[in-house]
Coordinates of C-alpha atoms in Angstrom, one line a residue:
X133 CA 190.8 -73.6 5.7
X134 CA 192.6 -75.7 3.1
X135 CA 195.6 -77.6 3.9
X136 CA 197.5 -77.2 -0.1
X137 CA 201.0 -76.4 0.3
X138 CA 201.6 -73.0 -1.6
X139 CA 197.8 -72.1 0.1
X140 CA 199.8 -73.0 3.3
X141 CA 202.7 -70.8 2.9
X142 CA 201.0 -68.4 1.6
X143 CA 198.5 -68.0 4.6
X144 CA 201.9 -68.3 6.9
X145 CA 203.5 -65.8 5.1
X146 CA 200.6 -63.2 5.6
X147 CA 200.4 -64.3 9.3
X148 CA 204.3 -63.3 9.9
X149 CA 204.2 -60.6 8.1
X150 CA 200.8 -59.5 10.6
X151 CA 203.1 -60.4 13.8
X152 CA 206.1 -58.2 12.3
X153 CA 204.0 -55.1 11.0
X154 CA 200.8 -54.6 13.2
X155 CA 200.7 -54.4 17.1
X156 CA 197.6 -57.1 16.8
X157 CA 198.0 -59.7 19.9
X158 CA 198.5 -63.1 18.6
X159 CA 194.8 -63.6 19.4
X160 CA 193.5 -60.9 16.8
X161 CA 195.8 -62.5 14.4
X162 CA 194.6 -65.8 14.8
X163 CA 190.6 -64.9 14.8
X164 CA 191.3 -62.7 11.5
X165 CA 193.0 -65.7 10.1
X166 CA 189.7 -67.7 10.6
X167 CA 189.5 -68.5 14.3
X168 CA 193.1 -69.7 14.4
X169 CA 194.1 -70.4 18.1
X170 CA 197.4 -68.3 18.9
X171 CA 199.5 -71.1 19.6
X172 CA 198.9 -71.6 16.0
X173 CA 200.1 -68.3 14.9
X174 CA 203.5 -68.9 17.0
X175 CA 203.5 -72.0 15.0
X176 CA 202.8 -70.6 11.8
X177 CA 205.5 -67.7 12.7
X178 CA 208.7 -70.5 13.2
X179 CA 207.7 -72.7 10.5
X180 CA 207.9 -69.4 7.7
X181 CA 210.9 -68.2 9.1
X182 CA 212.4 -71.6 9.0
X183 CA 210.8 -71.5 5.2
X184 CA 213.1 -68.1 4.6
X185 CA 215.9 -69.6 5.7
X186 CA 216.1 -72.6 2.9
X187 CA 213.8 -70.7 0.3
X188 CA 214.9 -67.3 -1.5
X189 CA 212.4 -67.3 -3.7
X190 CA 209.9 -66.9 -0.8
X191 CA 212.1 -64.7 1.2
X192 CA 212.4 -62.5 -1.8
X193 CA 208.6 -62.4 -1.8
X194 CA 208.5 -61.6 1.9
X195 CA 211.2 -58.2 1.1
X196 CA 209.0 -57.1 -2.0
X197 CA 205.6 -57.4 0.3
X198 CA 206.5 -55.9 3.3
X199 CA 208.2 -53.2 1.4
X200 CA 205.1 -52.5 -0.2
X201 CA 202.9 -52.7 2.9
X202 CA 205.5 -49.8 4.5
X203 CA 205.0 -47.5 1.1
X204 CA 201.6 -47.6 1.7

């Protein structure tokens, strides 16, 4: 519950990455991201795809990560 940016994006990057690769509703998302309400996921969703869009270096993070969840 920290509000430091690379804590941020890190936390929003796991939280897209959730929406994308599980069928959890955007409630179980939020609760297992510490009681988050699930407008607060949408939110969190837009704001790290608008992040992929002007950073590579975190959208190259997002391809390596979700390519490893998949292996697994």
């Amino acid at each position: 519950a920290t509000r430091q940016a690379n804590i941020v994006r890190a936390r929003g990057l796991a939280i897209l990455l959730s929406r994308k690769l599980t069928s959890s509703s955007l409630q179980k998302i939020g609760e297992f991201f510490g009681g988050r309400d699930h407008s607060t996921v949408i939110h969190a969703c837009r704001k790290t795809e608008k992040l992929l869009d002007s950073d590579s270096e975190l959208a190259n993070l997002m391809q390596e990560v979700q390519a490893e969840v998949l292996q697994a």
